[in-house]
PDB file of C-alpha atoms in Angstrom:
ATOM      1  CA  UNK A  75     131.789 116.671 122.288  1.00 54.00           C
ATOM      2  CA  UNK A  76     131.424 113.664 124.545  1.00 61.00           C
ATOM      3  CA  UNK A  77     131.920 110.115 123.375  1.00 52.00           C
ATOM      4  CA  UNK A  78     128.233 109.357 123.972  1.00 47.00           C
ATOM      5  CA  UNK A  79     127.166 112.325 121.806  1.00 47.00           C
ATOM      6  CA  UNK A  80     129.537 111.235 119.024  1.00 44.00           C
ATOM      7  CA  UNK A  81     128.194 107.682 119.107  1.00 38.00           C
ATOM      8  CA  UNK A  82     124.583 108.917 119.038  1.00 36.00           C
ATOM      9  CA  UNK A  83     125.332 111.225 116.070  1.00 40.00           C
ATOM     10  CA  UNK A  84     127.014 108.373 114.208  1.00 39.00           C
ATOM     11  CA  UNK A  85     124.099 106.015 114.931  1.00 41.00           C
ATOM     12  CA  UNK A  86     121.572 108.619 113.784  1.00 43.00           C
ATOM     13  CA  UNK A  87     123.555 109.204 110.571  1.00 47.00           C
ATOM     14  CA  UNK A  88     123.571 105.472 109.832  1.00 42.00           C
ATOM     15  CA  UNK A  89     119.815 105.239 110.409  1.00 41.00           C
ATOM     16  CA  UNK A  90     119.193 108.144 108.003  1.00 42.00           C
ATOM     17  CA  UNK A  91     121.463 106.633 105.318  1.00 41.00           C
ATOM     18  CA  UNK A  92     119.899 103.180 105.667  1.00 40.00           C
ATOM     19  CA  UNK A  93     116.368 104.584 105.624  1.00 42.00           C
ATOM     20  CA  UNK A  94     117.142 106.624 102.520  1.00 45.00           C
ATOM     21  CA  UNK A  95     118.717 103.664 100.672  1.00 45.00           C
ATOM     22  CA  UNK A  96     115.900 101.281 101.600  1.00 46.00           C
ATOM     23  CA  UNK A  97     113.264 103.732 100.360  1.00 54.00           C
ATOM     24  CA  UNK A  98     114.821 103.796  96.880  1.00 76.00           C
ATOM     25  CA  UNK A  99     112.561 102.400  94.193  1.00 84.00           C
ATOM     26  CA  UNK A 100     113.284  98.846  93.036  1.00 88.00           C
ATOM     27  CA  UNK A 101     112.025  97.172  89.877  1.00 91.00           C
ATOM     28  CA  UNK A 102     110.432  93.745  89.635  1.00 91.00           C
ATOM     29  CA  UNK A 103     112.307  91.186  87.548  1.00 91.00           C
ATOM     30  CA  UNK A 104     109.528  90.992  84.908  1.00 93.00           C
ATOM     31  CA  UNK A 105     106.898  93.308  83.435  1.00 95.00           C
ATOM     32  CA  UNK A 106     104.173  93.010  80.834  1.00 96.00           C
ATOM     33  CA  UNK A 107     102.123  95.847  79.424  1.00 96.00           C
ATOM     34  CA  UNK A 108      99.464  95.611  76.717  1.00 96.00           C
ATOM     35  CA  UNK A 109      98.755  98.434  74.291  1.00 95.00           C
ATOM     36  CA  UNK A 110      97.307  99.069  70.855  1.00 95.00           C
ATOM     37  CA  UNK A 111      98.623 101.033  67.895  1.00 93.00           C
ATOM     38  CA  UNK A 112      96.122 102.664  65.548  1.00 92.00           C
ATOM     39  CA  UNK A 113      97.585 103.605  62.156  1.00 88.00           C
ATOM     40  CA  UNK A 114      96.503 106.520  59.969  1.00 88.00           C
ATOM     41  CA  UNK A 115      93.886 104.274  58.244  1.00 93.00           C
ATOM     42  CA  UNK A 116      92.283 103.385  61.587  1.00 93.00           C
ATOM     43  CA  UNK A 117      93.644  99.821  61.614  1.00 94.00           C
ATOM     44  CA  UNK A 118      94.419  98.672  65.163  1.00 94.00           C
ATOM     45  CA  UNK A 119      97.226  96.285  66.160  1.00 94.00           C
ATOM     46  CA  UNK A 120      97.420  94.908  69.709  1.00 95.00           C
ATOM     47  CA  UNK A 121     100.888  94.594  71.219  1.00 95.00           C
ATOM     48  CA  UNK A 122     102.408  93.296  74.433  1.00 95.00           C
ATOM     49  CA  UNK A 123     105.699  94.606  75.738  1.00 95.00           C
ATOM     50  CA  UNK A 124     107.461  91.938  77.787  1.00 95.00           C
ATOM     51  CA  UNK A 125     110.467  92.917  79.905  1.00 95.00           C
ATOM     52  CA  UNK A 126     112.746  90.620  81.886  1.00 94.00           C
ATOM     53  CA  UNK A 127     115.796  91.569  83.933  1.00 92.00           C
ATOM     54  CA  UNK A 128     118.987  90.004  82.590  1.00 88.00           C
ATOM     55  CA  UNK A 129     121.684  90.081  85.261  1.00 85.00           C
ATOM     56  CA  UNK A 130     123.977  88.066  82.978  1.00 88.00           C
ATOM     57  CA  UNK A 131     124.280  91.100  80.689  1.00 85.00           C
ATOM     58  CA  UNK A 132     124.970  93.542  83.524  1.00 83.00           C
ATOM     59  CA  UNK A 133     123.502  95.867  86.110  1.00 85.00           C
ATOM     60  CA  UNK A 134     120.361  97.844  85.239  1.00 90.00           C
ATOM     61  CA  UNK A 135     119.741  95.903  82.012  1.00 94.00           C
ATOM     62  CA  UNK A 136     116.473  94.368  80.857  1.00 95.00           C
ATOM     63  CA  UNK A 137     115.716  92.588  77.615  1.00 94.00           C
ATOM     64  CA  UNK A 138     112.362  91.885  76.146  1.00 94.00           C
ATOM     65  CA  UNK A 139     109.957  91.354  73.312  1.00 94.00           C
ATOM     66  CA  UNK A 140     107.644  93.711  71.496  1.00 94.00           C
ATOM     67  CA  UNK A 141     104.946  91.190  70.503  1.00 94.00           C
ATOM     68  CA  UNK A 142     102.192  91.453  67.889  1.00 93.00           C
ATOM     69  CA  UNK A 143      99.448  89.634  69.830  1.00 93.00           C
ATOM     70  CA  UNK A 144      97.471  88.410  66.788  1.00 93.00           C
ATOM     71  CA  UNK A 145     100.438  86.860  64.949  1.00 93.00           C
ATOM     72  CA  UNK A 146     102.724  86.092  67.933  1.00 91.00           C
ATOM     73  CA  UNK A 147     105.577  87.671  65.940  1.00 92.00           C
ATOM     74  CA  UNK A 148     108.046  89.594  68.078  1.00 94.00           C
ATOM     75  CA  UNK A 149     110.932  92.023  67.931  1.00 94.00           C
ATOM     76  CA  UNK A 150     113.745  92.028  70.496  1.00 94.00           C
ATOM     77  CA  UNK A 151     114.321  94.922  72.900  1.00 94.00           C
ATOM     78  CA  UNK A 152     117.302  95.813  75.097  1.00 95.00           C
ATOM     79  CA  UNK A 153     116.690  98.294  77.905  1.00 96.00           C
ATOM     80  CA  UNK A 154     118.796 100.325  80.318  1.00 95.00           C
ATOM     81  CA  UNK A 155     117.477 102.216  83.316  1.00 95.00           C
ATOM     82  CA  UNK A 156     118.478 104.631  86.025  1.00 94.00           C
ATOM     83  CA  UNK A 157     116.870 105.848  89.241  1.00 93.00           C
ATOM     84  CA  UNK A 158     116.239 109.550  89.844  1.00 93.00           C
ATOM     85  CA  UNK A 159     118.273 111.296  92.540  1.00 92.00           C
ATOM     86  CA  UNK A 160     115.183 111.375  94.774  1.00 91.00           C
ATOM     87  CA  UNK A 161     114.788 107.621  94.258  1.00 91.00           C
ATOM     88  CA  UNK A 162     111.068 107.919  93.536  1.00 94.00           C
ATOM     89  CA  UNK A 163     111.109 107.260  89.766  1.00 95.00           C
ATOM     90  CA  UNK A 164     112.975 105.098  87.296  1.00 96.00           C
ATOM     91  CA  UNK A 165     113.450 105.981  83.647  1.00 96.00           C
ATOM     92  CA  UNK A 166     114.100 103.158  81.184  1.00 97.00           C
ATOM     93  CA  UNK A 167     115.219 103.560  77.590  1.00 97.00           C
ATOM     94  CA  UNK A 168     114.919 100.618  75.204  1.00 96.00           C
ATOM     95  CA  UNK A 169     116.370  99.984  71.777  1.00 96.00           C
ATOM     96  CA  UNK A 170     113.690  98.174  69.763  1.00 94.00           C
ATOM     97  CA  UNK A 171     115.209  96.037  67.017  1.00 92.00           C
ATOM     98  CA  UNK A 172     112.087  96.547  64.909  1.00 86.00           C
ATOM     99  CA  UNK A 173     112.416  93.709  62.425  1.00 89.00           C
ATOM    100  CA  UNK A 174     110.333  91.774  61.582  1.00 86.00           C
ATOM    101  CA  UNK A 175     107.461  93.947  62.893  1.00 89.00           C
ATOM    102  CA  UNK A 176     108.479  97.477  61.942  1.00 88.00           C
ATOM    103  CA  UNK A 177     111.425  99.837  61.639  1.00 90.00           C
ATOM    104  CA  UNK A 178     113.864 100.062  64.588  1.00 93.00           C
ATOM    105  CA  UNK A 179     113.093 102.618  67.278  1.00 94.00           C
ATOM    106  CA  UNK A 180     113.324 103.652  70.900  1.00 96.00           C
ATOM    107  CA  UNK A 181     110.828 102.975  73.652  1.00 96.00           C
ATOM    108  CA  UNK A 182     110.804 104.856  76.935  1.00 97.00           C
ATOM    109  CA  UNK A 183     109.154 103.669  80.125  1.00 97.00           C
ATOM    110  CA  UNK A 184     108.735 105.489  83.419  1.00 97.00           C
ATOM    111  CA  UNK A 185     108.180 103.638  86.697  1.00 96.00           C
ATOM    112  CA  UNK A 186     107.155 104.740  90.174  1.00 95.00           C
ATOM    113  CA  UNK A 187     106.151 102.782  93.283  1.00 93.00           C
ATOM    114  CA  UNK A 188     102.979 101.647  91.455  1.00 92.00           C
ATOM    115  CA  UNK A 189     104.863 100.117  88.505  1.00 93.00           C
ATOM    116  CA  UNK A 190     104.882 101.338  84.891  1.00 96.00           C
ATOM    117  CA  UNK A 191     103.285 104.793  84.638  1.00 96.00           C
ATOM    118  CA  UNK A 192     104.139 105.769  81.055  1.00 97.00           C
ATOM    119  CA  UNK A 193     105.136 104.151  77.768  1.00 96.00           C
ATOM    120  CA  UNK A 194     106.318 106.233  74.819  1.00 97.00           C
ATOM    121  CA  UNK A 195     107.997 105.425  71.528  1.00 95.00           C
ATOM    122  CA  UNK A 196     110.125 107.164  68.891  1.00 95.00           C
ATOM    123  CA  UNK A 197     110.846 105.751  65.433  1.00 92.00           C
ATOM    124  CA  UNK A 198     111.845 106.898  61.964  1.00 92.00           C
ATOM    125  CA  UNK A 199     110.508 105.466  58.699  1.00 89.00           C
ATOM    126  CA  UNK A 200     111.358 108.312  56.359  1.00 91.00           C
ATOM    127  CA  UNK A 201     109.951 110.796  58.847  1.00 92.00           C
ATOM    128  CA  UNK A 202     110.122 110.983  62.654  1.00 94.00           C
ATOM    129  CA  UNK A 203     107.232 109.636  64.737  1.00 92.00           C
ATOM    130  CA  UNK A 204     106.391 109.981  68.437  1.00 94.00           C
ATOM    131  CA  UNK A 205     103.618 108.110  70.234  1.00 93.00           C
ATOM    132  CA  UNK A 206     102.550 108.081  73.893  1.00 95.00           C
ATOM    133  CA  UNK A 207     100.465 104.965  74.534  1.00 95.00           C
ATOM    134  CA  UNK A 208      97.624 104.105  76.849  1.00 95.00           C
ATOM    135  CA  UNK A 209      98.332 100.689  78.312  1.00 95.00           C
ATOM    136  CA  UNK A 210      97.285  98.151  80.896  1.00 96.00           C
ATOM    137  CA  UNK A 211      99.270  95.585  82.821  1.00 94.00           C
ATOM    138  CA  UNK A 212      99.215  91.996  81.645  1.00 93.00           C
ATOM    139  CA  UNK A 213     100.560  88.719  82.985  1.00 90.00           C
ATOM    140  CA  UNK A 214     104.321  88.466  82.366  1.00 84.00           C
ATOM    141  CA  UNK A 215     105.552  85.484  80.378  1.00 81.00           C
ATOM    142  CA  UNK A 216     109.018  84.413  79.337  1.00 83.00           C
ATOM    143  CA  UNK A 217     110.594  86.362  76.545  1.00 85.00           C
ATOM    144  CA  UNK A 218     111.577  84.644  73.307  1.00 87.00           C
ATOM    145  CA  UNK A 219     114.995  84.807  71.658  1.00 83.00           C
ATOM    146  CA  UNK A 220     115.637  84.483  67.918  1.00 80.00           C
ATOM    147  CA  UNK A 221     117.991  81.545  68.475  1.00 70.00           C
ATOM    148  CA  UNK A 222     115.392  79.467  70.325  1.00 53.00           C
TER     149      UNK A 222
END
């Protein structure tokens, strides 16, 4: 193999690697989604889920608030995410502190190039519950911390 062929193969390999890494999905630093929970009695509670990247805690970590819109009471969330091998989706799992709104649980979010595409939740209050929510995007605002 000639030197020119080797250099061209190396250059082509670098272009493919760089193109593949640059096409990987990246998250914004903040997100806000609005949803509603309807209990078994038909009572509806509006919530906002606020997420903010926290690079001080580490790579791939977000923290946030699960906010009752009417009362402005919130529960803290800590989230971890990973990108699929194809790089076209991100799955995020969040521990939801629960108190003072409800029992602790897990929230799962899925992202693609268009942003958040699904929001689901698991919790246990004597029996297991699963809920997949309809949601809409809202304007992100700063998250609150209990010590503030």
